[in-house]
C-alpha positions as CSV (number, residue, x, y, z in Angstrom):
1,M,-117.6,56.5,-32.9
2,Y,-114.3,58.3,-32.5
3,F,-115.6,60.3,-29.5
4,L,-117.2,57.3,-27.9
5,R,-113.9,55.3,-28.1
6,A,-112.0,58.3,-26.7
7,A,-114.5,58.5,-23.8
8,V,-114.1,54.8,-23.0
9,V,-110.3,55.1,-23.0
10,L,-110.4,58.2,-20.9
11,S,-112.6,56.6,-18.3
12,L,-110.4,53.6,-18.1
13,F,-107.4,55.9,-17.7
14,F,-109.0,57.7,-14.7
15,L,-110.0,54.4,-13.2
16,S,-106.5,53.2,-13.3
17,S,-105.1,56.5,-12.1
18,Y,-107.5,56.3,-9.1
19,A,-106.1,52.9,-8.1
20,W,-102.5,54.1,-8.1
21,A,-103.6,57.2,-6.2
22,E,-104.5,55.0,-3.2
23,K,-102.1,54.9,-0.3
24,R,-100.6,51.4,-0.5
25,V,-98.0,50.2,2.0
26,A,-96.4,46.8,2.3
27,L,-94.0,45.0,4.7
28,V,-92.0,42.1,3.1
29,I,-89.7,39.9,5.2
30,G,-87.7,36.9,4.0
31,N,-85.6,34.8,6.5
32,S,-83.3,32.2,5.0
33,A,-80.0,32.1,7.0
34,Y,-81.1,30.5,10.2
35,Q,-78.3,30.0,12.7
36,H,-79.9,27.3,14.9
37,A,-82.0,25.5,12.3
38,P,-81.5,24.2,8.7
39,Q,-81.3,27.2,6.4
40,L,-84.0,27.7,3.8
41,T,-83.2,28.1,0.2
42,N,-86.0,30.3,-1.1
43,P,-87.4,32.9,1.4
44,Q,-84.7,35.5,0.5
45,N,-85.6,35.1,-3.2
46,D,-89.3,35.1,-2.4
47,A,-89.0,38.4,-0.6
48,S,-86.9,40.1,-3.3
49,D,-89.3,39.1,-6.0
50,M,-92.4,40.1,-4.0
51,V,-90.8,43.6,-3.5
52,S,-90.5,44.0,-7.3
53,K,-94.1,42.7,-7.8
54,L,-95.6,45.0,-5.2
55,T,-93.6,48.1,-6.3
56,G,-95.1,47.6,-9.8
57,L,-98.6,47.5,-8.2
58,G,-98.0,50.9,-6.5
59,F,-97.0,49.9,-3.0
60,V,-94.5,51.7,-0.8
61,V,-92.5,48.7,0.5
62,V,-90.6,48.2,3.7
63,T,-88.4,45.2,3.4
64,G,-86.0,43.1,5.4
65,H,-83.8,40.0,4.7
66,D,-82.4,37.5,7.2
67,L,-83.4,39.5,10.2
68,D,-82.6,38.8,13.8
69,L,-85.1,39.7,16.5
70,A,-84.0,43.3,16.7
71,G,-84.1,43.7,13.0
72,M,-87.6,42.3,12.7
73,R,-88.8,44.6,15.4
74,R,-87.2,47.6,13.6
75,S,-88.8,46.7,10.2
76,I,-92.3,46.2,11.8
77,R,-92.0,49.5,13.7
78,E,-91.0,51.3,10.4
79,F,-94.0,49.6,8.6
80,V,-96.4,50.7,11.3
81,G,-95.2,54.2,11.1
82,K,-96.0,54.3,7.4
83,V,-99.3,52.4,7.4
84,E,-101.5,54.9,9.2
85,G,-104.4,56.0,7.0
86,A,-103.4,53.5,4.2
87,D,-106.1,52.4,1.8
88,V,-104.4,49.0,1.5
89,A,-101.8,47.4,3.8
90,L,-100.1,44.2,2.8
91,F,-97.7,41.9,4.8
92,F,-95.7,39.1,3.2
93,Y,-93.5,36.8,5.3
94,A,-91.4,33.9,4.1
95,G,-89.4,31.8,6.6
96,H,-89.8,29.6,9.6
97,G,-93.0,29.9,11.7
98,L,-94.7,27.8,14.3
99,Q,-97.9,27.6,16.3
100,V,-98.2,27.1,20.1
101,N,-101.7,26.6,21.6
102,G,-103.2,28.1,18.4
103,A,-101.0,31.2,18.4
104,N,-98.7,31.8,15.4
105,Y,-95.1,33.0,15.6
106,M,-92.5,34.3,13.1
107,I,-89.0,33.0,13.8
108,P,-86.0,35.4,13.5
109,V,-82.7,33.9,12.2
110,D,-81.1,34.0,15.6
111,A,-83.8,32.2,17.6
112,Q,-83.0,29.0,19.5
113,L,-86.3,28.1,21.3
114,R,-84.9,25.6,23.7
115,S,-87.6,26.1,26.3
116,N,-91.1,27.7,26.7
117,N,-89.5,30.7,28.3
118,D,-87.6,31.4,25.0
119,L,-90.8,31.7,23.0
120,D,-91.8,35.2,24.4
121,F,-88.3,36.6,24.0
122,E,-87.0,35.1,20.8
123,A,-90.1,34.9,18.5
124,L,-92.6,37.4,17.2
125,P,-96.4,36.8,17.2
126,I,-97.9,37.3,13.8
127,E,-100.9,38.9,15.4
128,L,-98.6,41.8,16.4
129,V,-98.4,42.9,12.8
130,L,-102.0,42.0,11.9
131,S,-103.5,44.0,14.8
132,A,-101.4,47.1,13.8
133,M,-102.6,46.8,10.2
134,E,-106.3,46.5,11.3
135,R,-106.0,49.6,13.5
136,N,-104.5,51.8,10.8
137,A,-105.6,50.6,7.3
138,K,-108.9,50.2,5.5
139,V,-108.0,46.9,3.7
140,N,-105.4,44.4,5.0
141,L,-103.9,41.6,3.1
142,V,-101.5,39.1,4.7
143,F,-99.6,36.3,2.9
144,L,-97.8,33.8,5.0
145,D,-95.3,31.5,3.3
146,A,-94.2,30.2,6.7
147,C,-95.6,26.7,7.0
148,R,-92.4,24.9,6.3
149,D,-91.3,21.9,8.4
150,N,-89.6,23.5,11.4
151,P,-87.2,21.5,13.6
152,L,-87.3,24.3,16.2
153,A,-90.9,23.3,16.9
154,V,-89.7,19.8,17.6
155,T,-87.1,21.1,20.1
156,L,-89.7,23.3,21.8
157,A,-92.3,20.5,22.0
158,R,-89.7,18.1,23.6
159,S,-88.8,20.7,26.2
160,L,-92.4,21.1,27.3
161,G,-92.7,17.4,28.1
162,T,-96.2,16.5,29.2
163,R,-97.4,20.0,29.9
164,S,-100.7,21.1,28.4
165,M,-99.2,23.4,25.8
166,V,-99.4,22.0,22.3
167,V,-96.8,22.8,19.6
168,G,-98.4,22.0,16.2
169,R,-97.2,21.5,12.7
170,G,-97.3,24.5,10.3
171,L,-99.5,27.4,11.3
172,A,-102.9,27.7,13.0
173,K,-106.0,29.4,11.7
174,L,-106.0,33.2,12.3
175,D,-109.2,35.2,13.1
176,T,-109.5,38.3,11.0
177,G,-111.1,41.7,11.7
178,V,-113.4,43.4,9.2
179,G,-111.7,44.3,6.0
180,S,-108.9,41.7,6.3
181,L,-107.7,38.7,4.3
182,I,-105.1,36.2,5.4
183,A,-103.6,33.7,2.9
184,F,-101.5,30.7,4.0
185,A,-99.2,28.7,1.8
186,T,-101.1,25.6,2.9
187,Q,-104.1,24.6,5.1
188,P,-103.8,25.1,8.9
189,G,-101.8,22.5,10.7
190,N,-100.0,21.3,7.6
191,V,-96.5,22.0,6.3
192,A,-95.7,23.6,2.9
193,L,-92.9,22.8,0.4
194,D,-89.8,25.1,0.1
195,G,-89.6,24.3,-3.6
196,A,-86.7,23.2,-5.8
197,G,-86.6,26.4,-8.0
198,R,-85.9,30.0,-7.2
199,N,-89.2,30.5,-5.4
200,S,-91.5,28.3,-3.2
201,P,-94.6,26.9,-5.0
202,F,-96.9,29.4,-3.2
203,T,-94.8,32.5,-3.9
204,T,-94.3,31.4,-7.5
205,A,-98.1,31.3,-7.9
206,L,-98.5,34.6,-6.1
207,L,-96.0,36.3,-8.4
208,K,-97.8,34.9,-11.4
209,H,-101.4,35.8,-10.4
210,L,-101.3,38.6,-7.9
211,G,-102.6,41.8,-9.5
212,T,-104.1,40.2,-12.6
213,P,-105.7,43.1,-14.5
214,A,-109.4,43.8,-13.5
215,Q,-109.5,40.7,-11.2
216,S,-110.3,40.7,-7.5
217,I,-107.9,39.4,-4.9
218,T,-110.3,36.6,-4.2
219,D,-110.1,35.4,-7.8
220,D,-106.3,35.9,-7.7
221,L,-106.1,33.5,-4.8
222,I,-108.3,30.9,-6.5
223,A,-105.8,30.9,-9.4
224,V,-103.0,30.6,-6.9
225,R,-104.6,27.6,-5.3
226,R,-105.1,25.9,-8.6
227,T,-101.5,26.5,-9.7
228,V,-100.0,25.2,-6.4
229,L,-102.3,22.1,-6.4
230,Q,-101.1,21.3,-9.9
231,V,-97.3,21.8,-9.3
232,T,-97.4,19.8,-6.0
233,D,-99.6,17.0,-7.3
234,G,-102.3,17.9,-4.7
235,K,-99.9,17.7,-1.7
236,Q,-100.2,21.4,-0.9
237,I,-103.5,23.3,-0.7
238,P,-103.2,27.1,-0.2
239,W,-105.9,28.3,2.2
240,D,-107.3,31.8,3.1
241,S,-109.6,33.4,5.6
242,S,-111.4,36.6,4.6
243,S,-113.6,39.2,6.2
244,L,-113.5,41.6,3.2
245,T,-116.7,43.6,2.7
246,G,-116.3,44.1,-1.0
247,P,-114.1,43.3,-4.0
248,V,-110.4,44.4,-3.7
249,V,-108.7,44.8,-7.1
250,L,-105.0,45.4,-6.9
251,N,-104.8,46.2,-10.7
252,P,-108.1,47.6,-12.0
253,S,-106.6,48.3,-15.5
254,P,-108.6,46.1,-17.9
255,V,-106.9,44.1,-20.6
256,L,-107.6,46.1,-23.8
257,A,-107.6,44.9,-27.4
258,P,-104.6,46.2,-29.3
259,A,-106.7,48.6,-31.3
260,T,-108.1,50.3,-28.2
261,R,-105.2,50.1,-25.8
262,P,-103.9,53.6,-25.0
263,P,-100.2,54.1,-25.6
264,A,-98.0,53.3,-22.5
265,T,-96.5,56.4,-20.9
266,A,-92.8,56.7,-20.3
267,D,-93.4,56.5,-16.5
268,T,-95.3,53.2,-17.0
269,D,-92.5,51.8,-19.1
270,R,-89.9,52.8,-16.5
271,T,-91.9,51.2,-13.7
272,V,-92.1,47.9,-15.6
273,E,-88.5,48.0,-16.6
274,L,-87.4,48.7,-13.0
275,A,-89.5,45.8,-11.6
276,Y,-88.0,43.5,-14.3
277,W,-84.4,44.6,-13.5
278,N,-84.9,44.2,-9.7
279,S,-86.1,40.6,-10.3
280,I,-82.9,39.6,-12.2
281,K,-80.1,41.9,-10.9
282,D,-78.7,39.3,-8.5
283,S,-78.8,36.4,-11.0
284,T,-75.6,34.5,-11.7
285,E,-76.8,33.3,-15.2
286,S,-76.1,35.5,-18.2
287,N,-79.3,34.5,-20.1
288,F,-81.4,36.7,-17.8
289,F,-79.4,39.8,-18.7
290,E,-79.4,38.8,-22.4
291,A,-83.2,38.6,-22.2
292,Y,-83.3,42.1,-20.6
293,L,-81.2,43.6,-23.4
294,R,-83.5,42.0,-26.0
295,E,-86.6,43.4,-24.2
296,Y,-85.0,46.8,-23.5
297,P,-82.2,47.4,-26.0
298,N,-82.0,51.1,-24.9
299,G,-82.8,50.5,-21.3
300,A,-81.5,52.4,-18.3
301,F,-79.6,49.3,-17.1
302,G,-78.1,48.3,-20.5
303,T,-74.5,49.1,-19.5
304,L,-74.8,47.2,-16.2
305,A,-76.4,44.2,-18.0
306,K,-73.5,44.0,-20.4
307,L,-71.0,44.2,-17.6
308,K,-72.8,41.5,-15.8
309,I,-72.7,39.2,-18.8
310,A,-68.9,39.9,-19.2
311,A,-68.3,39.2,-15.5
312,I,-70.3,35.9,-15.6
313,G,-68.4,34.9,-18.7
314,A,-65.0,35.6,-17.0
315,R,-66.0,33.6,-14.0
316,E,-67.0,30.7,-16.2
317,K,-63.7,30.7,-17.9
318,E,-61.9,30.8,-14.5
319,R,-64.0,27.9,-13.3
320,Q,-63.2,25.9,-16.4
321,A,-59.5,26.6,-16.0
322,A,-59.7,25.6,-12.3
323,E,-61.4,22.3,-13.3
324,Q,-58.7,21.6,-15.8
325,E,-56.0,22.4,-13.3
326,T,-57.8,20.1,-10.8
327,A,-57.7,17.3,-13.3
328,D,-54.0,17.8,-14.1
329,S,-53.1,17.9,-10.4
330,K,-55.0,14.7,-9.7
331,R,-53.2,13.0,-12.6
332,A,-49.8,14.2,-11.2
333,V,-50.7,12.9,-7.7
334,N,-51.6,9.5,-9.2
335,L,-48.3,9.3,-11.0
336,E,-46.5,9.9,-7.7
337,G,-48.1,6.7,-6.2
338,N,-48.6,6.5,-2.5
339,A,-47.5,9.9,-1.5
340,G,-49.6,9.8,1.7
341,P,-49.2,12.9,3.8
342,T,-47.5,14.9,1.0
343,D,-50.6,14.7,-1.1
344,V,-52.2,18.2,-1.3
345,A,-55.6,18.7,-2.8
346,V,-56.1,21.2,-5.5
347,L,-58.5,23.0,-3.1
348,G,-55.6,23.6,-0.8
349,Q,-53.3,24.7,-3.6
350,A,-56.0,27.2,-4.8
351,N,-56.2,28.6,-1.2
352,S,-52.5,29.1,-1.1
353,R,-52.5,31.0,-4.4
354,A,-55.4,33.2,-3.3
355,Q,-53.6,34.0,0.0
356,A,-50.4,34.9,-1.8
357,S,-52.2,37.3,-4.1
358,G,-53.9,38.9,-1.1
359,A,-57.0,39.8,-3.2
360,P,-60.6,39.0,-2.2
361,A,-62.5,36.8,-4.7
362,A,-65.0,38.1,-7.2
363,N,-65.1,41.6,-5.7
364,M,-66.3,40.2,-2.3
365,T,-64.9,41.6,0.9
366,A,-63.1,39.3,3.3
367,G,-66.1,39.4,5.6
368,E,-68.6,38.6,2.8
369,L,-66.4,35.7,1.6
370,A,-66.2,34.3,5.2
371,F,-70.0,34.6,5.6
372,A,-70.7,32.9,2.3
373,A,-68.3,30.0,3.0
374,Q,-69.9,29.6,6.5
375,R,-73.3,29.4,5.0
376,E,-72.2,26.6,2.6
377,L,-70.5,24.7,5.4
378,A,-73.6,25.0,7.5
379,R,-75.7,23.8,4.6
380,I,-73.7,20.6,4.2
381,G,-73.9,20.0,8.0
382,C,-70.3,20.8,9.1
383,L,-70.9,24.1,10.9
384,S,-73.6,24.9,13.4
385,R,-73.3,28.7,13.6
386,V,-73.0,31.3,10.9
387,D,-71.7,34.7,12.2
388,G,-69.3,36.0,9.5
389,K,-66.3,35.5,11.8
390,W,-63.8,33.0,10.5
391,G,-62.5,31.5,13.7
392,D,-61.7,28.1,15.3
393,S,-65.2,26.7,14.7
394,S,-65.1,27.6,11.0
395,R,-61.6,26.1,10.6
396,K,-62.6,22.9,12.4
397,A,-65.7,22.7,10.1
398,L,-63.5,23.0,7.1
399,Q,-61.2,20.3,8.4
400,A,-64.2,18.1,9.0
401,Y,-65.4,18.7,5.4
402,A,-61.9,17.9,4.0
403,G,-61.7,14.8,6.1
404,R,-65.0,13.5,4.8
405,K,-64.0,14.3,1.2
406,G,-60.5,12.9,1.5
407,L,-58.8,16.2,0.9
408,K,-55.5,17.5,2.3
409,L,-55.5,21.2,2.8
410,T,-52.6,23.6,3.0
411,S,-54.7,26.5,4.2
412,L,-57.9,26.9,6.3
413,A,-58.8,30.3,5.0
414,P,-61.9,31.1,2.9
415,T,-61.3,31.6,-0.8
416,E,-63.3,31.8,-4.0
417,E,-62.2,28.3,-4.9
418,L,-63.3,27.0,-1.6
419,L,-66.7,28.7,-1.9
420,N,-67.2,27.3,-5.5
421,G,-66.3,23.8,-4.4
422,L,-68.7,23.9,-1.5
423,K,-71.5,25.2,-3.7
424,A,-71.1,22.3,-6.0
425,I,-72.0,19.8,-3.2
426,G,-75.6,18.8,-3.3
427,N,-76.1,16.8,-0.1
428,R,-75.0,16.8,3.5
429,V,-71.4,15.8,4.0
430,C,-70.9,15.9,7.8
431,P,-73.3,13.5,9.7
432,L,-75.9,14.9,12.1
433,V,-74.7,14.2,15.7
434,C,-77.6,13.8,18.2
435,G,-77.5,13.8,22.0
436,N,-78.4,11.0,24.4
437,G,-81.9,9.5,23.8
438,L,-82.1,10.9,20.2
439,E,-81.5,9.6,16.8
440,A,-80.8,11.2,13.4
441,R,-83.6,10.9,10.9
442,D,-84.3,13.0,7.8
443,N,-81.6,15.5,8.9
444,R,-83.3,15.9,12.3
445,C,-82.7,14.7,15.8
446,V,-85.8,12.8,17.1
447,E,-86.6,10.8,20.2
448,L,-85.8,7.1,19.9
449,G,-88.9,5.0,19.2
450,L,-91.5,7.8,19.1
451,S,-90.5,9.0,15.6
452,A,-91.9,5.8,14.2
453,F,-95.4,7.2,14.7
454,D,-94.7,10.6,13.0
455,G,-97.1,11.5,10.3
456,T,-100.8,12.0,9.5
457,W,-103.3,9.4,10.9
458,R,-107.0,8.8,10.2
459,I,-109.1,7.9,13.3
460,I,-112.6,6.4,12.6
461,R,-115.0,6.2,15.5
462,H,-117.6,3.4,15.2
463,A,-120.5,4.2,17.5
464,K,-122.1,1.3,19.5
465,T,-124.6,3.5,21.4
466,D,-126.7,6.5,20.5
467,C,-124.4,9.3,19.2
468,G,-127.0,11.6,17.7
469,D,-126.9,11.9,14.0
470,W,-123.8,9.8,13.3
471,R,-122.8,6.1,13.6
472,E,-119.4,6.4,12.1
473,L,-117.1,9.5,12.1
474,S,-113.7,9.9,10.4
475,S,-111.1,12.5,11.7
476,T,-107.5,13.4,10.8
477,V,-104.8,14.0,13.4
478,F,-101.1,14.8,13.2
479,V,-98.4,13.0,15.3
480,S,-95.0,14.5,15.9
481,H,-92.7,12.6,18.3
482,G,-95.5,11.2,20.4
483,T,-97.6,14.4,20.5
484,V,-101.0,14.3,18.9
485,S,-102.6,17.5,17.6
486,S,-105.2,18.7,15.0
487,S,-107.1,21.7,13.9
488,S,-110.4,20.2,15.0
489,G,-109.9,19.8,18.8
490,F,-107.9,16.6,19.1
491,S,-104.8,16.4,21.4
492,G,-103.0,13.6,23.3
493,K,-100.0,11.4,23.5
494,I,-98.6,8.2,22.0
495,S,-96.1,6.3,24.2
496,S,-93.1,4.4,22.9
497,N,-94.9,1.1,23.3
498,G,-97.8,2.4,21.1
499,A,-100.3,3.1,23.8
500,V,-102.7,5.9,22.7
501,T,-104.5,8.4,24.9
502,I,-106.4,11.2,23.0
503,S,-109.0,13.7,24.0
504,H,-111.4,15.5,21.7
505,T,-113.4,18.5,22.8
506,F,-116.4,20.2,21.2
507,V,-119.5,22.4,22.0
508,H,-122.9,21.0,21.1
509,K,-126.0,23.2,21.5
510,G,-124.1,25.4,23.9
511,R,-122.8,22.6,26.1
512,K,-119.2,21.4,26.3
513,G,-118.6,17.8,25.4
514,G,-115.9,15.5,24.4
515,N,-114.6,12.0,23.7
516,I,-111.8,10.1,25.5
517,L,-110.0,7.7,23.0
518,T,-107.7,4.9,24.2
519,G,-106.0,2.2,22.2
520,M,-102.8,0.5,21.0
521,I,-100.9,1.0,17.7
522,K,-98.9,-1.7,16.0
523,G,-97.1,-0.7,12.9
524,D,-99.2,1.6,10.8
525,K,-102.6,0.5,12.3
526,G,-104.3,0.7,15.7
527,T,-107.5,-0.2,17.5
528,G,-109.2,0.9,20.7
529,K,-112.3,2.4,22.1
530,F,-113.9,5.7,23.0
531,R,-116.4,7.1,25.5
532,G,-118.2,10.4,25.6
533,T,-118.1,13.1,28.3
534,G,-120.3,16.1,29.0
535,A,-122.7,16.8,26.1
536,G,-121.4,13.6,24.6
537,S,-122.2,11.3,27.5
538,G,-123.9,8.1,26.5
539,C,-122.0,8.0,23.2
540,S,-119.4,5.2,23.0
541,G,-117.9,2.6,20.7
542,L,-114.7,1.4,19.0
543,I,-112.0,3.2,17.1
544,T,-109.7,2.1,14.3
545,M,-106.5,4.1,13.3
546,G,-104.5,4.0,10.1
547,K,-101.4,5.9,9.0
548,M,-102.1,7.9,5.8
């Protein structure tokens, strides 16, 4: 019995060793700090945590955060240089993306996309990465957490006017070559949630289920789908397309009973500890580092963890002292009565003190402090461009913020107190200003009138003549500022008075056919008629529309 048990353990050890001997290469990109679109909260966190996850699964990882166009090209080139001959290649992207005429694009942080010409020069097609992977690696895994609602798509669609190009919501379905799997945060044509926690719902589920011991990637993604459906109340459905020719197991090590589990090696312990530390090292909450010390009392990063806890405690004491000083100053101002222009907000007083000391806050350089303050000003809607240079536009943005909050500032320089005050603000402060013919709605500029039709609509065709094997057919389309699109061949327009013109194309028994739908929408409902063309000739009837 002893020798049988030893043989089983030894075989499992060699099985696990074979998996880690594979050449595994990954590219991880997370773009959050967009300069011409609302910044995203989670992609940078999503990317950092995925790097730790994939490193623990034996991947060599090429990574990039908040990349402009040149930076994204450099990262992709570095990845392609490493991926040749790989057993498994993996690509994870979190950030803004869009689809135009069924092609999918990743958006660098500096992209503007004001016209169709900008698309080829300021965005990167996702197929660029996928084709390089399929040329060089045996198995290719792609995870796209890029289906967020993207205002740049609205700007691009508006610039195209009535031209035939269709700018859709979310991402379009991607065709895969043999040995590839592509997973989307949600189904094609839909948008995903960014999430209220550290990670998006999709990435949170990936971090939990990817690499489950002895489980195939297909089963991993089924578990991901179930988790996301649960946490989003069914609003988001992860979707994947696969042409894998066999099971792919990222972590073939089986879960052994305690009595038969072989002792972990020191190298394994260090790999797990490193992945754990990488996942918490940028945290600003001491409880993460306290948990690390409990788990690894003699760990390699124990001294750093203790220093982090001390630094966080010191900052908390400074924050409490600043709050107390704020309260005292406000009471002093109230006692002075109507002091008017002589009133100076505590924020301004703190700025003066920080300038007098001449020391950058919390070990941040002056450039880092300026960049962080700009990001917060952009988040609350007072600054349109984040470039790390504290100039006239940044000072005007700070003045606009102070005016909205009723503050009097004695300095317009970035300080730690300013940064902490901005971070404490939860909602937009400065109003969104839109150009002629546009209105502000849900923190976006949309065309007057057309935005009333935005959303998901169900169209039901009621056949009055012979339409083959159906008499009533229900379809779903998406409307964005008067443009109708879908993942099933529908496209068209809705005018500001509610007039609908939609075409639907299909292929039936090798022949092209279609339907022309016309009608009128009033409120959340509409009626009209349809007629068939080509292979659908002779099929006609009525339509009803309802907003979902």
